[in-house]
């Protein structure tokens, strides 16, 4: 595959820089450093419709400054701010402590500038079922894909979910740089990417915009290895060990028609990861049969199991939410009902969980546990009202 050339000119273009500022500050416009650099308070007071919109004049000045620093190669990635934070999983009621590394605003915008110019290098050659942190391949794509496979391919019987142990912490810097050099030929762009890779204790720290893109690029060869090299030859024909496979960041989901074939596939994947990446699969993996409900009892047939991934649980004839989402939504609805009023955070949380429920077979849950206790129109009205108040105050 040909490497991408002449991306530095695109990256250091002022229009590209301004687009990176708009995209990179999309969810950061309430922060002081962003408002100080990119907002004109007097203009916002005179024209309320400019609330949460970057001032074109200030944005262009800032974009010009970043482009000049990059062109002269005076940019050096500063040490990111470290923070240990308990990150709650939005797909369940659980969570875990994570080490976050937060770059300064200049470095964050530069990362966006580089990614916008080199996006073709990261997406060209990407496996079609590489999900997570990829536009239009989020949880909804994952849900539709797995549902389609399970319900339409009658030969599917077994599945196994593999999780890479401490994936982001164990990505090798030198190997990642070597992978980038197989995709990008522009030396200046590679110099800038090397700055980002060497800025934190790990090559892909949680908190950097580039980390999920680097992670997907790093495992691209693994995706195609599973697709093309895991097979047996019978009567002169290739028979794949894995019928369908999908990777959601560091979770690998394999489907197959035979338990023995999936065991062989897992064994080869473990060897490939250890030899080529120095990574390990967590030993908690287990090959299970795809669940199916018994018509008489309404329960899963004995020996079959739910497939739990991405906040959803799948079987051949149903898709439901993970237990943690049901539990948190039910508790929140009762709490809101007892209080008699809705806070902004509660309104946003319950609307989010209702959105999850709409994409699953959760009609009974909605009718019994949510709708009797929560007025959805009132919750939406609270969210809308607070948004209007914030505009007026600005």
mmCIF file of N, CA and C in Angstrom, residues 43-54 391-392 394:
data_model
loop_
_atom_site.group_PDB
_atom_site.id
_atom_site.type_symbol
_atom_site.label_atom_id
_atom_site.label_comp_id
_atom_site.label_asym_id
_atom_site.label_seq_id
_atom_site.Cartn_x
_atom_site.Cartn_y
_atom_site.Cartn_z
ATOM 1 N N UNK A 43 -19.382 40.836 22.229
ATOM 2 C CA UNK A 43 -20.162 40.413 21.062
ATOM 3 C C UNK A 43 -21.273 39.446 21.462
ATOM 4 N N UNK A 44 -20.966 38.540 22.396
ATOM 5 C CA UNK A 44 -21.958 37.550 22.836
ATOM 6 C C UNK A 44 -23.114 38.238 23.556
ATOM 7 N N UNK A 45 -22.812 39.273 24.362
ATOM 8 C CA UNK A 45 -23.867 40.008 25.057
ATOM 9 C C UNK A 45 -24.767 40.748 24.070
ATOM 10 N N UNK A 46 -24.164 41.316 23.039
ATOM 11 C CA UNK A 46 -24.946 42.028 22.037
ATOM 12 C C UNK A 46 -25.718 41.083 21.111
ATOM 13 N N UNK A 47 -25.130 39.913 20.862
ATOM 14 C CA UNK A 47 -25.766 38.929 19.970
ATOM 15 C C UNK A 47 -25.803 37.570 20.672
ATOM 16 N N UNK A 48 -26.872 37.255 21.410
ATOM 17 C CA UNK A 48 -26.964 35.981 22.171
ATOM 18 C C UNK A 48 -26.863 34.734 21.300
ATOM 19 N N UNK A 49 -27.169 34.875 19.994
ATOM 20 C CA UNK A 49 -27.084 33.700 19.115
ATOM 21 C C UNK A 49 -25.642 33.225 18.928
ATOM 22 N N UNK A 50 -24.656 34.048 19.338
ATOM 23 C CA UNK A 50 -23.240 33.659 19.238
ATOM 24 C C UNK A 50 -22.762 32.861 20.445
ATOM 25 N N UNK A 51 -23.688 32.561 21.380
ATOM 26 C CA UNK A 51 -23.309 31.799 22.574
ATOM 27 C C UNK A 51 -22.743 30.439 22.179
ATOM 28 N N UNK A 52 -21.627 30.091 22.783
ATOM 29 C CA UNK A 52 -20.927 28.825 22.536
ATOM 30 C C UNK A 52 -20.428 28.710 21.095
ATOM 31 N N UNK A 53 -20.214 29.834 20.442
ATOM 32 C CA UNK A 53 -19.625 29.838 19.104
ATOM 33 C C UNK A 53 -18.322 30.634 19.143
ATOM 34 N N UNK A 54 -17.320 30.122 18.477
ATOM 35 C CA UNK A 54 -16.003 30.758 18.489
ATOM 36 C C UNK A 54 -16.042 32.061 17.692
ATOM 37 N N UNK A 391 -27.710 30.619 28.041
ATOM 38 C CA UNK A 391 -27.521 31.556 26.931
ATOM 39 C C UNK A 391 -27.759 32.985 27.378
ATOM 40 N N UNK A 392 -28.805 33.187 28.192
ATOM 41 C CA UNK A 392 -29.135 34.529 28.671
ATOM 42 C C UNK A 392 -28.048 35.081 29.578
ATOM 43 N N UNK A 394 -24.896 34.388 29.566
ATOM 44 C CA UNK A 394 -23.659 34.669 28.830
ATOM 45 C C UNK A 394 -23.719 36.042 28.174
#
